[in-house]
XYZ file of C-alpha atoms in Angstrom:
660
model
C -39.493 -1.675 20.596
C -40.313 -3.529 17.353
C -38.897 -7.077 17.109
C -35.985 -7.583 14.758
C -34.578 -10.909 13.604
C -30.840 -11.308 13.340
C -28.474 -13.646 11.565
C -25.672 -12.953 14.058
C -23.648 -15.945 12.937
C -25.641 -17.315 10.040
C -22.445 -17.456 8.008
C -21.220 -20.239 10.290
C -23.647 -22.638 8.642
C -20.732 -24.153 6.799
C -18.889 -24.694 10.114
C -21.693 -25.828 12.419
C -24.315 -28.529 11.919
C -27.519 -26.542 12.574
C -28.618 -24.021 9.945
C -30.334 -21.712 12.476
C -29.759 -18.369 14.162
C -26.948 -19.682 16.316
C -27.092 -17.060 19.018
C -30.671 -18.001 19.720
C -29.682 -21.500 20.816
C -26.307 -20.803 22.449
C -25.685 -22.045 25.962
C -25.410 -19.590 28.832
C -21.606 -20.113 28.990
C -19.047 -21.298 26.409
C -18.581 -25.073 26.553
C -15.295 -26.330 27.954
C -14.737 -28.281 24.818
C -14.747 -25.082 22.715
C -12.288 -23.377 25.064
C -9.958 -26.373 24.947
C -10.284 -26.510 21.173
C -9.315 -22.812 20.945
C -6.179 -23.417 23.019
C -5.129 -26.630 21.192
C -6.127 -25.807 17.594
C -3.311 -26.739 15.215
C -3.506 -23.639 12.994
C -4.765 -20.024 12.949
C -7.549 -21.089 10.599
C -8.873 -23.690 13.042
C -8.537 -21.225 15.955
C -10.505 -18.611 13.972
C -13.351 -21.092 13.389
C -13.443 -22.025 17.041
C -13.379 -18.370 18.192
C -16.382 -17.716 15.917
C -18.248 -20.621 17.534
C -17.545 -19.192 20.975
C -18.731 -15.737 19.879
C -21.950 -17.247 18.525
C -22.478 -19.154 21.794
C -22.163 -15.969 23.863
C -24.123 -13.603 21.559
C -27.435 -13.896 23.460
C -26.005 -13.739 26.994
C -22.698 -11.885 27.082
C -22.119 -9.539 24.143
C -18.839 -8.232 25.588
C -17.233 -11.689 25.591
C -18.810 -12.471 22.214
C -17.276 -9.281 20.848
C -13.827 -10.277 22.213
C -13.938 -13.665 20.511
C -15.186 -12.178 17.227
C -12.270 -9.709 17.174
C -9.871 -12.591 17.944
C -11.335 -14.585 15.051
C -10.847 -11.575 12.729
C -7.205 -11.141 13.722
C -6.491 -14.889 13.291
C -8.191 -14.964 9.885
C -6.225 -11.945 8.691
C -2.941 -13.502 9.879
C -3.733 -16.795 8.127
C -5.054 -15.155 4.924
C -8.377 -16.932 5.561
C -10.764 -14.882 3.376
C -13.935 -16.707 4.432
C -13.041 -16.294 8.073
C -12.452 -12.550 7.600
C -15.859 -12.051 5.961
C -17.429 -14.189 8.660
C -15.799 -12.245 11.458
C -16.985 -8.912 10.043
C -20.513 -10.424 9.839
C -20.305 -11.488 13.471
C -19.106 -8.037 14.546
C -21.979 -6.507 12.606
C -24.577 -8.716 14.285
C -23.143 -7.907 17.737
C -23.202 -4.186 16.988
C -26.897 -4.542 16.017
C -27.593 -6.243 19.341
C -25.838 -3.386 21.126
C -27.800 -0.878 18.965
C -24.586 0.633 17.590
C -25.942 1.348 14.105
C -22.875 3.205 12.843
C -20.504 0.304 13.596
C -23.018 -2.226 12.411
C -23.283 -0.482 9.018
C -19.497 -0.219 8.658
C -18.883 -3.843 9.657
C -21.609 -4.990 7.281
C -20.003 -3.115 4.387
C -16.627 -4.685 5.234
C -18.196 -8.158 5.372
C -19.832 -7.597 1.956
C -16.521 -6.379 0.496
C -14.711 -9.487 1.821
C -17.340 -12.067 0.792
C -18.425 -10.818 -2.660
C -15.086 -11.566 -4.448
C -15.064 -15.083 -2.945
C -18.558 -15.761 -4.310
C -17.640 -14.425 -7.751
C -14.630 -16.718 -7.888
C -16.544 -19.791 -6.697
C -20.301 -19.469 -6.008
C -20.500 -22.242 -3.392
C -23.614 -22.727 -1.228
C -21.879 -21.730 2.014
C -20.783 -18.443 0.391
C -24.402 -17.877 -0.717
C -25.531 -18.404 2.927
C -22.809 -16.034 4.133
C -23.892 -13.274 1.690
C -27.516 -13.852 2.655
C -26.621 -13.305 6.338
C -24.674 -10.128 5.464
C -27.609 -8.759 3.463
C -29.997 -9.611 6.289
C -27.915 -7.799 8.872
C -27.501 -4.759 6.603
C -31.268 -4.766 6.281
C -31.553 -4.732 10.063
C -29.329 -1.642 10.171
C -31.342 0.149 7.523
C -34.528 -0.841 9.330
C -33.250 0.724 12.561
C -32.350 3.897 10.750
C -35.843 4.193 9.228
C -34.578 3.477 5.703
C -37.259 0.914 4.956
C -36.716 0.833 1.187
C -33.034 -0.025 1.737
C -34.062 -2.617 4.339
C -36.526 -4.294 1.969
C -33.903 -4.258 -0.805
C -31.355 -6.013 1.431
C -33.872 -8.592 2.685
C -34.900 -9.402 -0.927
C -31.248 -9.813 -1.817
C -30.807 -12.230 1.108
C -33.854 -14.191 -0.038
C -32.435 -14.356 -3.549
C -29.256 -15.962 -2.248
C -31.195 -18.445 -0.060
C -34.103 -19.420 -2.295
C -32.141 -21.859 -4.587
C -30.477 -23.614 -1.657
C -32.164 -26.926 -0.704
C -31.640 -26.654 3.090
C -32.110 -22.936 3.675
C -35.694 -23.107 4.927
C -35.161 -21.970 8.520
C -32.751 -19.228 7.517
C -35.131 -18.057 4.756
C -37.843 -18.022 7.432
C -35.854 -15.411 9.342
C -35.371 -13.273 6.232
C -39.096 -13.385 5.366
C -39.952 -12.443 8.927
C -37.650 -9.401 8.683
C -39.107 -8.518 5.312
C -42.638 -8.551 6.741
C -41.400 -6.442 9.651
C -40.052 -3.715 7.336
C -43.196 -3.747 5.159
C -45.358 -3.333 8.246
C -43.226 -0.376 9.348
C -43.694 1.094 5.858
C -47.504 0.907 6.446
C -48.107 -2.077 4.207
C -49.682 -4.550 6.610
C -51.146 -6.791 3.898
C -47.752 -7.445 2.327
C -46.249 -7.808 5.815
C -48.735 -10.527 6.798
C -48.138 -12.301 3.492
C -44.402 -12.620 4.182
C -45.030 -13.632 7.795
C -47.241 -16.430 6.536
C -44.519 -17.418 4.076
C -42.115 -17.553 7.062
C -44.533 -19.759 9.001
C -45.011 -22.071 6.031
C -41.210 -22.747 5.965
C -41.102 -23.937 9.570
C -40.490 -27.727 9.948
C -43.192 -29.751 11.695
C -40.808 -31.933 13.719
C -40.636 -29.650 16.785
C -40.547 -26.036 18.086
C -38.967 -23.518 15.794
C -37.485 -20.639 17.778
C -37.162 -18.553 14.596
C -40.966 -18.201 14.575
C -40.973 -16.460 17.913
C -40.431 -12.919 16.487
C -43.207 -13.594 13.965
C -45.652 -14.471 16.774
C -44.562 -11.375 18.741
C -45.227 -9.116 15.775
C -48.667 -10.635 15.233
C -49.443 -10.169 18.899
C -48.412 -6.513 18.663
C -50.733 -6.044 15.696
C -53.650 -7.518 17.668
C -52.908 -5.156 20.591
C -52.746 -2.131 18.279
C -56.217 -3.068 16.926
C -57.593 -3.559 20.482
C -57.899 -7.337 20.221
C -56.220 -8.459 23.461
C -57.837 -11.924 23.407
C -56.254 -12.694 20.021
C -52.982 -11.305 21.257
C -53.115 -13.546 24.318
C -53.699 -16.625 22.133
C -50.653 -15.740 19.961
C -48.475 -15.187 23.076
C -49.527 -18.556 24.558
C -48.588 -20.180 21.238
C -45.225 -18.421 21.326
C -44.393 -19.353 24.934
C -43.074 -22.894 24.151
C -40.553 -21.364 21.715
C -38.960 -19.156 24.402
C -36.338 -21.602 25.768
C -34.688 -21.878 22.376
C -35.185 -18.217 21.477
C -33.431 -16.449 24.341
C -32.220 -13.834 21.888
C -35.824 -12.546 21.677
C -36.694 -13.052 25.352
C -36.685 -9.341 26.135
C -39.071 -8.685 23.225
C -41.361 -11.498 24.357
C -41.698 -10.139 27.918
C -42.104 -6.600 26.604
C -45.017 -7.689 24.441
C -46.406 -9.740 27.351
C -46.238 -6.677 29.594
C -48.196 -4.677 27.031
C -50.775 -7.430 26.924
C -51.131 -7.434 30.726
C -51.435 -3.639 30.838
C -54.142 -3.658 28.150
C -56.115 -6.266 30.122
C -55.884 -4.311 33.388
C -53.200 -6.409 35.150
C -50.590 -3.809 36.256
C -48.741 -6.075 38.685
C -48.282 -8.773 36.053
C -47.339 -6.113 33.504
C -44.669 -4.696 35.906
C -43.232 -8.162 36.486
C -43.101 -8.859 32.727
C -41.397 -5.490 32.059
C -38.794 -6.163 34.783
C -38.022 -9.559 33.242
C -37.622 -7.864 29.870
C -35.216 -5.321 31.387
C -33.070 -8.151 32.756
C -32.863 -9.915 29.391
C -32.159 -6.667 27.536
C -29.369 -5.793 29.961
C -27.795 -9.256 29.587
C -27.956 -8.958 25.815
C -26.476 -5.448 25.868
C -29.487 -3.872 24.163
C -29.277 -0.496 25.965
C -31.846 1.266 23.775
C -34.470 -1.442 24.487
C -33.628 -1.224 28.206
C -34.269 2.574 28.126
C -37.712 2.026 26.510
C -38.642 -0.675 29.031
C -37.712 1.656 31.931
C -40.167 4.226 30.580
C -42.895 1.509 30.634
C -42.013 0.692 34.276
C -42.083 4.409 35.131
C -45.584 4.792 33.690
C -46.834 1.802 35.693
C -45.287 3.159 38.893
C -46.832 6.603 38.276
C -50.242 5.028 37.710
C -49.867 3.228 40.996
C -48.947 6.518 42.727
C -45.314 5.483 43.427
C -43.696 8.702 42.186
C -40.185 8.023 43.599
C -40.028 4.663 41.818
C -41.355 6.251 38.625
C -38.766 9.009 38.844
C -35.893 6.525 39.507
C -36.868 4.475 36.411
C -37.024 7.576 34.241
C -33.664 8.911 35.468
C -32.066 5.524 34.686
C -33.672 5.662 31.219
C -32.414 9.248 30.819
C -28.800 8.266 31.618
C -28.926 5.417 29.112
C -30.390 7.679 26.424
C -27.713 10.286 27.003
C -25.024 7.627 26.635
C -26.626 6.378 23.416
C -27.118 9.886 22.034
C -30.716 9.105 21.058
C -32.483 12.511 20.897
C -36.069 11.141 20.523
C -35.699 8.803 23.480
C -34.083 11.635 25.457
C -37.024 13.942 24.678
C -39.489 11.270 25.884
C -37.509 10.890 29.129
C -37.525 14.663 29.729
C -41.297 14.878 29.124
C -41.891 12.035 31.589
C -39.645 13.668 34.241
C -41.421 17.001 33.709
C -44.793 15.372 34.296
C -43.588 13.670 37.458
C -42.088 16.946 38.767
C -45.351 18.707 38.012
C -47.330 16.037 39.912
C -44.943 16.460 42.856
C -45.405 20.257 42.816
C -41.754 20.916 41.749
C -42.665 23.623 39.228
C -39.185 24.989 38.591
C -37.786 21.521 37.867
C -40.810 20.656 35.724
C -40.213 23.847 33.699
C -36.535 22.996 33.245
C -37.391 19.537 31.926
C -40.085 20.910 29.602
C -37.671 23.495 28.136
C -35.005 20.858 27.457
C -37.585 18.585 25.847
C -38.929 21.388 23.614
C -35.433 22.314 22.518
C -34.770 18.742 21.461
C -38.084 18.495 19.609
C -37.445 21.773 17.782
C -34.085 20.301 16.665
C -35.861 17.151 15.501
C -38.671 18.991 13.694
C -36.745 19.433 10.484
C -35.603 15.823 10.649
C -39.211 14.670 11.158
C -40.347 16.527 8.027
C -37.543 14.932 6.010
C -38.455 11.530 7.518
C -42.092 11.948 6.439
C -41.022 12.732 2.867
C -38.699 9.720 2.910
C -41.558 7.551 4.227
C -43.814 8.572 1.371
C -41.016 7.691 -1.079
C -40.553 4.401 0.731
C -44.198 3.499 0.361
C -44.014 4.029 -3.377
C -40.779 2.055 -3.753
C -41.753 -0.845 -1.486
C -44.768 -1.688 -3.683
C -42.303 -2.653 -6.347
C -40.234 -4.955 -4.128
C -42.462 -8.056 -4.408
C -42.320 -7.863 -8.165
C -38.548 -7.380 -7.916
C -38.272 -10.583 -5.904
C -39.943 -12.537 -8.713
C -37.806 -10.840 -11.259
C -34.641 -11.563 -9.302
C -35.533 -15.263 -9.166
C -36.152 -15.323 -12.913
C -32.909 -13.539 -13.710
C -30.781 -15.691 -11.422
C -30.445 -18.430 -14.054
C -29.480 -15.816 -16.597
C -26.934 -14.408 -14.149
C -25.433 -17.863 -13.705
C -25.124 -18.211 -17.460
C -23.512 -14.792 -17.695
C -21.191 -15.769 -14.868
C -20.069 -18.895 -16.746
C -19.524 -16.900 -19.884
C -17.567 -14.349 -17.894
C -15.380 -17.103 -16.553
C -14.583 -18.293 -20.042
C -13.847 -14.740 -21.111
C -11.659 -14.330 -18.030
C -9.716 -17.433 -19.025
C -9.204 -15.994 -22.531
C -8.181 -12.663 -21.056
C -5.781 -14.401 -18.724
C -4.175 -16.304 -21.590
C -3.854 -13.085 -23.602
C -2.395 -11.328 -20.579
C 0.140 -14.107 -20.087
C 1.084 -13.932 -23.764
C 1.493 -10.136 -23.507
C 3.564 -10.532 -20.394
C 5.773 -13.138 -22.050
C 6.136 -10.887 -25.139
C 7.026 -7.992 -22.836
C 9.633 -10.090 -21.014
C 11.159 -11.175 -24.344
C 11.163 -7.631 -25.604
C 12.802 -6.382 -22.454
C 15.417 -9.150 -22.667
C 16.088 -8.293 -26.329
C 16.372 -4.629 -25.494
C 18.813 -5.332 -22.674
C 20.840 -7.591 -25.017
C 20.967 -4.854 -27.667
C 21.989 -2.320 -25.048
C 24.773 -4.567 -23.840
C 25.914 -5.137 -27.433
C 25.826 -1.384 -28.114
C 27.780 -0.691 -24.915
C 30.317 -3.393 -25.848
C 30.630 -1.906 -29.370
C 31.153 1.578 -27.902
C 33.862 0.240 -25.619
C 35.519 -1.493 -28.529
C 35.364 1.642 -30.653
C 36.763 3.645 -27.742
C 39.615 1.166 -27.318
C 40.228 1.244 -31.072
C 40.382 5.046 -31.069
C 42.732 4.954 -28.113
C 44.986 2.458 -29.889
C 44.913 4.523 -33.050
C 45.798 7.635 -31.100
C 48.703 5.831 -29.365
C 49.887 4.512 -32.733
C 49.677 7.997 -34.195
C 51.677 9.340 -31.278
C 54.267 6.626 -31.802
C 54.331 7.391 -35.495
C 54.844 11.054 -34.704
C 57.729 10.112 -32.450
C 59.270 8.020 -35.243
C 58.975 10.864 -37.705
C 60.545 13.230 -35.194
C 63.346 10.703 -34.631
C 63.799 10.378 -38.369
C 64.022 14.148 -38.778
C 66.531 14.397 -35.918
C 68.675 11.628 -37.411
C 68.400 13.004 -40.961
C 68.686 16.721 -40.317
C 71.054 16.633 -37.370
C 73.205 13.526 -37.171
C 73.016 12.756 -40.888
C 74.214 16.211 -41.856
C 77.105 16.148 -39.439
C 78.275 12.773 -40.591
C 78.018 13.878 -44.231
C 80.294 16.829 -43.410
C 82.840 14.505 -41.742
C 82.692 12.289 -44.800
C 83.317 15.317 -47.044
C 86.302 16.422 -45.023
C 87.877 12.970 -45.059
C 87.251 12.559 -48.800
C 88.939 15.843 -49.441
C 91.940 14.794 -47.377
C 92.297 11.566 -49.330
C 91.752 12.953 -52.852
C 94.036 15.947 -52.614
C 97.647 16.224 -51.661
C 97.514 18.702 -48.868
C 100.076 20.183 -46.701
C 100.437 18.826 -43.198
C 98.916 21.945 -41.672
C 95.877 21.616 -43.974
C 95.558 17.891 -43.241
C 95.757 18.657 -39.563
C 92.993 21.292 -39.921
C 90.712 18.835 -41.809
C 91.242 16.123 -39.229
C 90.539 18.583 -36.385
C 87.316 19.735 -38.050
C 86.272 16.109 -38.663
C 86.868 15.268 -35.038
C 84.835 18.259 -33.913
C 81.961 17.240 -36.167
C 82.214 13.626 -34.902
C 81.975 14.928 -31.295
C 78.908 16.959 -32.253
C 77.446 13.857 -33.961
C 78.055 11.791 -30.818
C 76.302 14.497 -28.719
C 73.388 14.599 -31.121
C 73.173 10.780 -31.069
C 73.098 10.856 -27.292
C 70.337 13.516 -27.367
C 68.256 11.404 -29.707
C 68.838 8.275 -27.566
C 67.947 10.233 -24.466
C 64.691 11.312 -26.093
C 63.933 7.686 -26.899
C 64.750 6.295 -23.441
C 66.609 8.632 -20.999
C 69.313 6.958 -18.993
C 68.320 8.907 -15.977
C 64.812 7.432 -16.132
C 66.171 3.905 -16.096
C 68.898 4.550 -13.543
C 67.435 7.139 -11.158
C 63.684 7.209 -11.765
C 61.028 9.580 -13.031
C 61.900 12.542 -10.870
C 65.472 12.837 -12.200
C 64.389 12.161 -15.758
C 61.783 14.970 -15.537
C 64.419 17.352 -14.124
C 66.636 16.621 -17.106
C 63.692 16.968 -19.517
C 62.662 20.327 -18.035
C 66.264 21.574 -18.104
C 66.725 20.548 -21.753
C 63.341 22.084 -22.691
C 64.334 25.387 -21.038
C 67.586 25.384 -23.014
C 65.760 24.681 -26.314
C 63.384 27.617 -26.105
C 62.637 30.969 -24.443
C 60.272 29.546 -21.796
C 61.289 29.263 -18.160
C 60.346 25.717 -17.028
C 59.708 24.917 -13.347
C 59.309 21.382 -11.914
C 57.652 20.563 -8.574
C 57.403 16.967 -7.323
C 56.083 15.356 -4.147
C 55.864 11.811 -2.918
C 58.205 10.306 -5.496
C 60.725 8.944 -2.951
C 59.484 5.470 -3.851
C 59.756 4.646 -7.533
C 56.664 4.005 -9.630
C 56.248 0.942 -11.805
C 58.714 1.243 -14.706
C 55.976 1.011 -17.381
C 54.029 3.828 -15.678
C 57.191 5.966 -15.373
C 57.934 5.606 -19.068
C 54.334 6.522 -20.046
C 54.270 9.539 -17.736
C 57.634 10.682 -19.082
C 56.386 10.398 -22.639
C 53.193 12.285 -21.732
C 55.137 15.171 -20.125
C 57.575 15.144 -23.062
C 54.668 15.356 -25.512
C 53.088 18.271 -23.585
C 56.389 20.184 -23.352
C 57.041 19.675 -27.116
C 53.576 21.081 -27.815
C 54.399 24.097 -25.602
C 57.663 24.700 -27.517
C 55.920 24.380 -30.883
C 52.654 26.215 -30.375
C 52.272 28.003 -27.030
C 54.874 30.839 -27.303
C 54.940 30.750 -23.482
C 57.255 32.524 -21.113
C 56.518 30.422 -17.997
C 55.840 26.687 -17.852
C 54.994 24.810 -14.625
C 55.216 21.006 -14.301
C 53.830 19.453 -11.072
C 53.799 15.729 -10.233
C 52.279 14.898 -6.816
C 51.708 11.493 -5.276
C 49.479 10.857 -2.224
C 49.330 7.136 -1.502
C 47.758 5.479 -4.544
C 46.624 8.829 -6.041
C 48.850 10.539 -8.631
C 48.227 14.076 -9.881
C 50.084 15.575 -12.918
C 49.741 19.219 -14.008
C 51.450 20.984 -16.939
C 50.590 24.732 -17.204
C 51.835 27.528 -19.414
C 51.029 31.208 -19.893
C 51.063 30.947 -23.690
C 48.526 32.015 -26.243
C 46.107 29.150 -25.455
C 43.503 27.662 -27.738
C 39.859 26.545 -27.912
C 39.697 22.841 -26.740
C 36.515 22.233 -28.736
C 38.190 23.305 -32.000
C 41.571 21.703 -31.314
C 40.108 18.355 -30.126
C 40.556 16.824 -33.570
C 44.294 17.607 -33.698
C 46.826 14.801 -33.638
C 48.785 16.216 -30.679
C 45.825 16.655 -28.344
C 44.257 13.342 -29.363
C 47.626 11.619 -28.690
C 47.740 13.153 -25.188
C 44.145 12.101 -24.484
C 44.867 8.590 -25.769
C 47.867 8.253 -23.434
C 45.735 9.409 -20.519
C 43.047 6.841 -21.333
C 45.737 4.202 -21.753
C 46.958 4.937 -18.259
C 43.383 4.677 -16.947
C 43.396 8.297 -15.801
C 41.156 11.313 -16.124
C 42.539 14.183 -18.266
C 41.109 17.674 -17.904
C 42.099 20.446 -20.406
C 41.483 24.079 -19.506
C 42.420 26.695 -22.109
C 41.134 29.725 -23.935
C 42.686 31.996 -26.570
C 45.158 34.389 -24.855
C 44.726 32.795 -21.383
C 47.300 29.942 -21.387
C 46.712 26.227 -21.083
C 46.454 23.734 -18.228
C 46.582 19.941 -18.568
C 45.564 18.001 -15.416
C 45.751 14.219 -15.109
C 44.453 12.184 -12.138
C 45.045 8.412 -11.858
C 45.466 5.665 -9.354
C 48.726 3.778 -9.003
C 48.155 0.016 -8.818
C 50.535 -2.081 -6.779
C 53.019 -4.153 -8.735
């Protein structure tokens, strides 16, 4: 159970007045003032800071409550967008996971704390952020140390020292980092380097009073003396460390564990048992289950030496249950070996054999891991020799890094200005593109309207030409004949019977002229359309069309009981008239169907014939079809033309009737 030195809340140095390992000097219960401050804090940021203080106060005595307040601080910081508080909360959770020997969570929380704090430091390298990053690196070194990754541990401790070394008031915190660095170097079998860093840690201690941070250093030195069979020197170190214990409760279990080893090496089993029991109590309060399991093995060995096999067995079984919960195979194998020896001493051979078999199975599983660990240890020894030189190099390059950082900031400002310029140019380009698109759409609409107007005008011109032909060829010819008859009657002396015949023929031609004039007028504006509405006008139109050609014309209407707006009726009449004229001229149809259906505001017009048909793609440029399409667009409807050579033609118009 090698001492480790934590910065459980070292990141709180910017929030609290004492730059020390806060959990080591926390009271046994959270102060009432902190609880009241947590309840009455004016903002989530203030509550997060107070929750972190409470977590730090409880870290050494009640890790469960400390964990609850740390999680509360994280949630409040995330809700408030308090980046420093988030990084600090992850750091606190990492330190508490280390105390509970949950290495997986400690590593994950440490990585999250690093990810949250590093961007803040790059934006503004303030001293409190440097202390925060130093605490994160220290705790990540603790995790690597526990996992036997000593090269990674040394690297993290050196990084923490790099952050702290330039700070004017980081002596006590740097003391902790140097102590941890010596610890990892000693584990990597480099005792000379380890002692050098421990001495550096001691040299940083202030002379104004006890420094609890030195307690782990003294404990490590005492352990070294015991390993080299120098109990007197170990006793002197422990006596020097004893005054630091009240302020270093975080390390109390390690102090009493080392004291128990000292008493056992000096032949004082009763005092050793008492010291180990005290260590168990402190480890249990701190939540350090793995340390508690190791201490229970020490108590079991003392009880077995005293001949108290039931007490020895009870301690080992408690240690076994803890090791099973932690999933520590090495510790579990040690428990099984101890239980096997106790069963063998008690004559319980079958049980002893069962324990031995389980222990050997675990050790066989760990054999491959042990070989890999030895290889990693050899690599660590090689790499660790380079760490001291790296520390000096890091200090030398820190000034250069600061210069690079300033230059990077200037470059970032230039890049930001360029980015803003590009964004502005992009916005202007997008606005210009939208303007051009709107202009193009407006121009297309204007062109479409112009084409529609041109088509309507062409249709009207066609109607005028047709009217002119009707007047010239029909009515004009008839009137010329009447004129000729009357001129003949005036210029010649004719008999009464001849005069009567000329007058009768003139009257007949005048009647025909009047009928033709009515037909032309009806084509221009049918009286039935004005007097009786669209339905009657279409019936007359279909009847006259059927008389004018060979086609049989059918008309079906629905929903026309209420008259449509007069303008719409005229346009629909003209459209049907245009379509029927086209049928008479071009279709050579035998059957023609005209349907006009109204359903509420929806109006549906269909004109179909069984004539010779045409290709709509080829005929789309013709005046007649363009005139029909223009009238449909003018009405705001949708015209669909379906035709093919030899398969007839269908015109379908859908439109909505607006209320007058």
